[in-house]
Coordinates of C-alpha atoms in Angstrom, one line a residue:
X1 CA 87.4 -143.7 -1.5
X2 CA 85.1 -141.0 0.3
X3 CA 82.6 -138.7 -1.7
X4 CA 85.2 -135.7 -0.9
X5 CA 88.1 -137.8 -2.3
X6 CA 86.0 -138.3 -5.2
X7 CA 85.1 -134.7 -5.8
X8 CA 88.8 -133.7 -5.3
X9 CA 89.7 -136.3 -7.8
X10 CA 87.3 -135.0 -10.5
X11 CA 88.6 -131.5 -9.8
X12 CA 92.3 -132.3 -10.3
X13 CA 91.7 -134.3 -13.3
X14 CA 89.7 -131.3 -14.9
X15 CA 92.1 -128.6 -14.1
X16 CA 95.6 -127.7 -14.3
X17 CA 97.1 -126.4 -11.1
X18 CA 95.6 -125.9 -7.5
X19 CA 92.0 -125.7 -7.0
X20 CA 90.0 -122.9 -5.3
X21 CA 86.7 -122.9 -3.5
X22 CA 84.8 -120.8 -1.3
X23 CA 81.3 -119.5 -0.1
X24 CA 80.3 -116.0 -1.5
X25 CA 77.5 -114.1 0.2
X26 CA 75.4 -112.0 -1.8
X27 CA 73.6 -109.5 0.3
X28 CA 72.0 -106.1 -0.4
X29 CA 68.5 -104.4 -0.2
X30 CA 65.3 -106.1 -1.4
X31 CA 65.0 -106.0 -5.3
X32 CA 68.5 -105.0 -5.9
X33 CA 68.7 -108.0 -8.3
X34 CA 70.4 -110.8 -6.2
X35 CA 68.6 -113.6 -7.5
X36 CA 68.9 -112.6 -11.0
X37 CA 72.6 -112.1 -10.8
X38 CA 73.2 -115.4 -9.0
X39 CA 71.5 -117.3 -11.9
X40 CA 73.4 -115.4 -14.4
X41 CA 76.7 -116.2 -12.6
X42 CA 75.8 -119.9 -12.2
X43 CA 74.5 -120.1 -15.6
X44 CA 71.3 -121.7 -14.8
X45 CA 68.2 -120.9 -12.6
X46 CA 68.8 -121.7 -9.0
X47 CA 66.8 -119.0 -7.4
X48 CA 63.5 -117.5 -8.1
X49 CA 62.9 -113.9 -9.5
X50 CA 60.0 -111.7 -9.4
X51 CA 59.5 -107.9 -9.2
X52 CA 57.7 -108.4 -5.9
X53 CA 60.1 -107.3 -3.3
X54 CA 61.6 -109.9 -0.5
X55 CA 60.8 -113.0 -2.9
X56 CA 63.8 -114.9 -1.4
X57 CA 62.9 -116.2 1.9
X58 CA 65.9 -118.6 3.0
X59 CA 69.4 -118.8 1.6
X60 CA 69.7 -120.5 -1.7
X61 CA 73.1 -121.7 -2.9
X62 CA 74.0 -121.6 -6.4
X63 CA 77.4 -123.6 -7.2
X64 CA 79.6 -122.3 -10.3
X65 CA 82.9 -123.4 -11.8
X66 CA 85.2 -120.6 -13.3
X67 CA 88.8 -121.5 -14.3
X68 CA 90.0 -123.8 -11.4
X69 CA 87.6 -122.3 -8.9
X70 CA 84.4 -123.6 -7.5
X71 CA 82.5 -120.6 -6.4
X72 CA 79.3 -121.3 -4.0
X73 CA 77.0 -118.2 -4.3
X74 CA 74.7 -117.5 -1.2
X75 CA 71.6 -115.8 -2.4
X76 CA 70.3 -114.3 0.8
X77 CA 66.8 -112.8 1.6
X78 CA 66.6 -109.1 1.0
X79 CA 67.8 -107.0 4.3
X80 CA 65.0 -104.4 5.2
X81 CA 63.4 -103.3 8.4
X82 CA 61.4 -106.3 9.8
X83 CA 58.0 -105.8 10.6
X84 CA 56.5 -109.4 11.0
X85 CA 57.8 -112.7 12.3
X86 CA 58.7 -113.8 8.9
X87 CA 60.3 -110.5 8.2
X88 CA 62.6 -111.1 11.2
X89 CA 63.7 -114.6 10.4
X90 CA 64.4 -113.5 6.8
X91 CA 66.7 -110.9 7.8
X92 CA 68.5 -112.9 10.4
X93 CA 69.2 -115.5 7.9
X94 CA 70.6 -113.0 5.5
X95 CA 73.1 -111.6 8.0
X96 CA 73.8 -115.1 9.2
X97 CA 74.7 -116.2 5.7
X98 CA 77.0 -113.0 5.3
X99 CA 78.8 -113.9 8.7
X100 CA 79.5 -117.5 7.4
X101 CA 81.0 -116.8 4.1
X102 CA 84.6 -116.4 2.8
X103 CA 83.6 -113.2 1.1
X104 CA 80.8 -110.6 0.9
X105 CA 79.1 -109.2 -2.0
X106 CA 77.3 -106.2 -1.5
X107 CA 74.6 -105.5 -4.4
X108 CA 73.3 -102.1 -4.6
X109 CA 70.7 -100.9 -7.2
X110 CA 72.3 -98.1 -9.1
X111 CA 69.0 -96.3 -9.6
X112 CA 68.1 -96.3 -6.1
X113 CA 71.5 -95.7 -4.6
X114 CA 72.1 -95.8 -1.0
X115 CA 68.9 -94.5 0.0
X116 CA 66.7 -96.4 2.9
X117 CA 67.9 -99.9 3.4
X118 CA 71.2 -99.6 1.7
X119 CA 72.2 -97.1 4.1
X120 CA 71.7 -99.2 7.2
X121 CA 73.1 -102.5 5.6
X122 CA 76.6 -100.5 5.0
X123 CA 76.3 -99.6 8.9
X124 CA 75.8 -103.4 9.4
X125 CA 78.7 -104.2 7.6
X126 CA 81.1 -102.3 9.7
X127 CA 80.6 -105.1 12.3
X128 CA 81.4 -108.0 9.6
X129 CA 85.3 -109.0 9.2
X130 CA 85.1 -110.9 6.1
X131 CA 86.8 -109.3 2.7
X132 CA 83.9 -107.3 1.1
X133 CA 83.3 -106.1 -2.6
X134 CA 80.8 -103.8 -3.9
X135 CA 78.7 -104.5 -7.0
X136 CA 76.6 -101.7 -8.6
X137 CA 73.9 -103.2 -10.7
X138 CA 71.7 -101.9 -13.2
X139 CA 74.3 -99.8 -14.6
X140 CA 72.7 -99.5 -18.0
X141 CA 70.1 -97.2 -16.4
X142 CA 72.2 -94.6 -14.7
X143 CA 74.6 -92.1 -16.5
X144 CA 78.4 -92.6 -15.7
X145 CA 79.2 -89.5 -13.3
X146 CA 76.3 -90.7 -11.1
X147 CA 77.9 -94.1 -10.9
X148 CA 81.3 -92.9 -9.9
X149 CA 79.7 -90.7 -7.4
X150 CA 77.7 -93.6 -6.1
X151 CA 80.9 -95.8 -5.9
X152 CA 82.8 -93.0 -4.2
X153 CA 80.1 -92.4 -1.5
X154 CA 79.9 -96.2 -0.5
X155 CA 83.6 -96.7 -0.4
X156 CA 83.8 -93.8 1.8
X157 CA 81.8 -95.8 4.4
X158 CA 83.2 -99.2 3.8
X159 CA 86.7 -100.1 2.9
X160 CA 85.5 -102.6 -0.1
X161 CA 88.3 -104.4 -1.5
X162 CA 87.1 -104.1 -5.0
X163 CA 84.1 -102.0 -7.0
X164 CA 82.3 -103.9 -9.8
X165 CA 79.8 -102.1 -12.2
X166 CA 77.7 -104.6 -13.7
X167 CA 74.1 -105.5 -15.4
X168 CA 72.8 -108.6 -13.9
X169 CA 70.1 -108.6 -16.6
X170 CA 72.5 -108.3 -19.7
X171 CA 75.6 -110.1 -18.2
X172 CA 77.6 -106.9 -18.8
X173 CA 80.6 -106.8 -16.2
X174 CA 80.0 -110.4 -14.8
X175 CA 83.1 -111.9 -16.3
X176 CA 85.3 -109.6 -14.3
X177 CA 83.5 -110.4 -11.1
X178 CA 83.8 -114.1 -11.9
X179 CA 87.5 -113.6 -12.7
X180 CA 88.1 -111.7 -9.4
X181 CA 86.2 -114.3 -7.3
X182 CA 88.2 -117.3 -8.9
X183 CA 91.7 -115.7 -8.1
X184 CA 90.7 -114.5 -4.7
X185 CA 88.9 -117.4 -3.1
X186 CA 91.2 -119.6 -0.8
X187 CA 93.0 -122.6 -2.3
X188 CA 91.4 -125.8 -1.4
X189 CA 89.4 -128.9 -2.7
X190 CA 85.7 -128.3 -4.1
X191 CA 82.8 -128.8 -1.9
X192 CA 80.4 -130.4 -4.7
X193 CA 80.6 -132.4 -7.7
X194 CA 81.2 -130.3 -11.0
X195 CA 77.9 -130.9 -12.3
X196 CA 76.0 -129.9 -9.2
X197 CA 74.6 -126.3 -9.6
X198 CA 72.4 -126.2 -6.4
X199 CA 72.1 -127.8 -3.0
X200 CA 68.3 -127.3 -2.8
X201 CA 66.4 -130.3 -2.5
X202 CA 64.6 -130.8 -5.8
X203 CA 61.2 -131.0 -4.0
X204 CA 61.8 -127.4 -2.4
X205 CA 63.2 -126.1 -5.8
X206 CA 59.9 -127.1 -7.5
X207 CA 57.9 -125.3 -4.7
X208 CA 60.0 -122.3 -5.3
X209 CA 59.2 -122.4 -9.1
X210 CA 55.6 -122.6 -8.2
X211 CA 55.7 -119.8 -5.7
X212 CA 57.6 -117.6 -8.3
X213 CA 54.9 -118.2 -10.8
X214 CA 52.2 -117.2 -8.0
X215 CA 54.1 -114.0 -7.6
X216 CA 54.4 -113.3 -11.3
X217 CA 50.7 -113.7 -11.9
X218 CA 49.4 -112.1 -8.5
X219 CA 52.0 -109.8 -7.5
X220 CA 49.5 -106.9 -7.0
X221 CA 46.5 -108.9 -5.5
X222 CA 47.9 -111.6 -3.5
X223 CA 50.0 -110.5 -0.2
X224 CA 52.7 -112.1 1.3
X225 CA 50.8 -114.5 3.4
X226 CA 51.3 -117.5 0.8
X227 CA 53.5 -120.3 1.0
X228 CA 54.2 -123.4 -1.4
X229 CA 54.9 -126.9 -0.2
X230 CA 55.6 -130.1 -2.3
X231 CA 53.6 -132.8 -0.6
X232 CA 53.8 -135.6 -2.9
X233 CA 56.5 -136.7 -5.7
X234 CA 56.1 -139.9 -7.6
X235 CA 58.3 -141.1 -10.3
X236 CA 56.1 -143.0 -12.8
X237 CA 57.0 -146.0 -15.0
X238 CA 56.5 -144.0 -18.0
X239 CA 59.4 -141.7 -17.1
X240 CA 56.9 -138.9 -16.0
X241 CA 56.7 -137.6 -12.5
X242 CA 53.6 -136.7 -10.7
X243 CA 53.9 -133.5 -8.2
X244 CA 51.4 -132.4 -5.7
X245 CA 51.7 -129.0 -4.3
X246 CA 49.8 -127.1 -1.9
X247 CA 49.5 -123.3 -1.7
X248 CA 48.7 -122.1 1.8
X249 CA 47.0 -119.0 2.4
X250 CA 45.6 -117.0 5.5
X251 CA 42.1 -116.3 4.4
X252 CA 39.3 -117.5 2.2
X253 CA 39.6 -114.2 0.4
X254 CA 43.1 -115.1 -0.6
X255 CA 42.0 -118.5 -1.7
X256 CA 39.4 -117.2 -4.1
X257 CA 42.4 -114.8 -5.3
X258 CA 44.7 -117.7 -6.0
X259 CA 42.1 -120.0 -7.7
X260 CA 40.6 -117.3 -9.9
X261 CA 37.2 -117.1 -11.9
X262 CA 36.6 -120.5 -12.9
X263 CA 39.7 -121.8 -11.5
X264 CA 41.6 -119.9 -14.5
X265 CA 44.4 -118.2 -12.2
X266 CA 45.5 -121.7 -10.6
X267 CA 45.3 -123.1 -14.2
X268 CA 47.7 -120.6 -15.7
X269 CA 50.1 -120.9 -12.5
X270 CA 50.0 -124.5 -12.8
X271 CA 50.9 -124.5 -16.6
X272 CA 53.9 -122.1 -16.4
X273 CA 55.1 -124.1 -13.1
X274 CA 54.7 -127.4 -15.3
X275 CA 56.4 -126.1 -18.3
X276 CA 59.7 -124.8 -16.6
X277 CA 59.7 -127.9 -14.1
X278 CA 59.5 -130.1 -17.4
X279 CA 62.5 -128.4 -18.7
X280 CA 64.6 -128.4 -15.6
X281 CA 63.7 -132.1 -14.9
X282 CA 64.1 -133.0 -18.7
X283 CA 61.0 -135.4 -18.3
X284 CA 57.2 -134.9 -18.3
X285 CA 55.4 -133.6 -15.6
X286 CA 51.9 -134.0 -14.1
X287 CA 51.3 -131.1 -11.4
X288 CA 48.6 -130.8 -9.4
X289 CA 48.2 -127.8 -7.3
X290 CA 45.8 -127.2 -4.3
X291 CA 44.9 -124.1 -2.3
X292 CA 44.3 -124.3 1.3
X293 CA 43.4 -121.7 4.0
X294 CA 46.0 -122.0 7.1
X295 CA 45.3 -119.1 9.3
X296 CA 48.4 -117.3 10.8
X297 CA 50.8 -120.0 9.1
X298 CA 53.4 -117.2 9.5
X299 CA 53.4 -118.2 13.0
X300 CA 53.8 -122.0 12.8
X301 CA 57.5 -123.1 13.4
X302 CA 57.0 -126.1 11.1
X303 CA 56.2 -123.7 8.0
X304 CA 59.7 -122.1 8.9
X305 CA 61.5 -125.3 8.9
X306 CA 59.9 -126.0 5.5
X307 CA 61.4 -122.8 4.1
X308 CA 64.9 -123.3 5.8
X309 CA 64.4 -120.7 8.3
X310 CA 64.9 -120.4 11.9
X311 CA 61.9 -119.5 13.8
X312 CA 62.4 -116.4 15.8
X313 CA 61.3 -116.2 19.3

């Protein structure tokens, strides 16, 4: 029996009636709350979250089971006006994910409304043929009249199949979204085993966790020119795992920021990352972080491949 047949058999044994499955691309402006929502809908952390915009760099797939449906969420990078090569690669990745999905979910920050990048995204969606739903996030921060006006304005520009009002942070309204997706996605076998929540390799997820802690600690001081790679992963006989990671920056001044006085900053980042990785892996983690200067890494095709992005010409 093939892996696909095994997955189908497991799904059939678990459910009554036909199964549904499909890919849902979550797109929107930067900092609209896409990663927070994906983690909420999946029920576990599969995408990193920070207050720094453009944190998500490549498509992260989070896998959720709801009723008889397996919903594969594609958390795409925030769409914005690109200025650098990395920016262009991220925006291209986001639109590519949208065009590969069965359904597109546009997430809008209710506080910011349709200003700036949101307006441009709506224009871009006119060229995309897939079914589309609108999700207004952070509704607890906006009064009802403004929410209804925002929903009406967006629907005037795009014929959305449905509009939802949610709070990704509290979970309000998220069950309605899941009910709709489970009933709307096409009938078919599940793509992944029932207990799988992401297709991200663990080495890459570990690097993403450390990058999140780096941004949370240094979101004001450290620019975007930083990147984390997991270089070594050793399962030890005592049941623990030894992980070595490198934080790449572009200048010596950035290296000093990442290390901190007496190494206190890198120690704090390591402690926070190690704690979360131990919880995810359910085993002791020995994490060793190194900071290296690699000038113009943003122009290195190998770094883009490591991040899961195509290197733009």
